[in-house]
Short mmCIF file of C-alpha atoms in Angstrom, two decimals:
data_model
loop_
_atom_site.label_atom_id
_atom_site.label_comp_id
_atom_site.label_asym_id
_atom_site.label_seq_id
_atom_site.Cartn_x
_atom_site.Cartn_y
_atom_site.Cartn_z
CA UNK A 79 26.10 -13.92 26.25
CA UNK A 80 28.27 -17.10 25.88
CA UNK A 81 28.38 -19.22 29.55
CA UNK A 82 31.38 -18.70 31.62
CA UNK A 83 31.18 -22.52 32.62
CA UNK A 84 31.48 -25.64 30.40
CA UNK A 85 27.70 -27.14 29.74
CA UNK A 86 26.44 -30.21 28.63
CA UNK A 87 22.84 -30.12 27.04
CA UNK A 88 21.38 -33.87 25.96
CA UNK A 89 18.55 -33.91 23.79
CA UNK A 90 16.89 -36.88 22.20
CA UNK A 91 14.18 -35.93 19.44
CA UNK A 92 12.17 -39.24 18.35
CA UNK A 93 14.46 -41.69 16.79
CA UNK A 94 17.53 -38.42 16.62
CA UNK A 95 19.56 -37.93 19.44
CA UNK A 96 21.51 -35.07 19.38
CA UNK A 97 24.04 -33.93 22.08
CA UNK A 98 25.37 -30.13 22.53
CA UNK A 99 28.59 -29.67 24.50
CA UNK A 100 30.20 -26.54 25.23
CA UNK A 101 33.59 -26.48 26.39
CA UNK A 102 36.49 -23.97 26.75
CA UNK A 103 34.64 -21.72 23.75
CA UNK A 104 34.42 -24.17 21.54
CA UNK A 105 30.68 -25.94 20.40
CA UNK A 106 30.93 -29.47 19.66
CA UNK A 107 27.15 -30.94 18.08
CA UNK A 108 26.74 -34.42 17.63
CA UNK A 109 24.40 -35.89 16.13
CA UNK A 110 23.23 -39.72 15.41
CA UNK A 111 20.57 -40.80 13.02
CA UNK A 112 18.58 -43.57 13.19
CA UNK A 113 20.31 -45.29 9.60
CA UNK A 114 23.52 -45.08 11.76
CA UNK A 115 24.68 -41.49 9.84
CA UNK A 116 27.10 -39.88 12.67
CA UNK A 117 27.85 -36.36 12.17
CA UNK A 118 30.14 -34.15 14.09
CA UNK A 119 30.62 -30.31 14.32
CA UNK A 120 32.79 -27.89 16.37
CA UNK A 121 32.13 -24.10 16.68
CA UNK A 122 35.33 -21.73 17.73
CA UNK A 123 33.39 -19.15 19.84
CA UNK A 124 35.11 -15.58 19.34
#
């Protein structure tokens, strides 16, 4: 069951931090490595 309302979930692993956003049905991951590697992701939500 997907939530009705937009959340924002921050998570920070060691020297990874990672950030989960859900908005509007759509999943947006970013994530940041420690070399500087920036990586981004969106998930459309049927």
């Amino acid at each position: 069951m997907f939530l009705l309302q937009p959340v924002h979930v921050s998570i920070v692993i060691g020297a990874r931090d990672s950030v989960l956003y859900i908005e509007s049905g759509v999943l947006y991951l970013f994530i940041t490595a420690n070399a500087g590697l920036f990586c981004f992701m969106a998930i459309k939500m049927q």
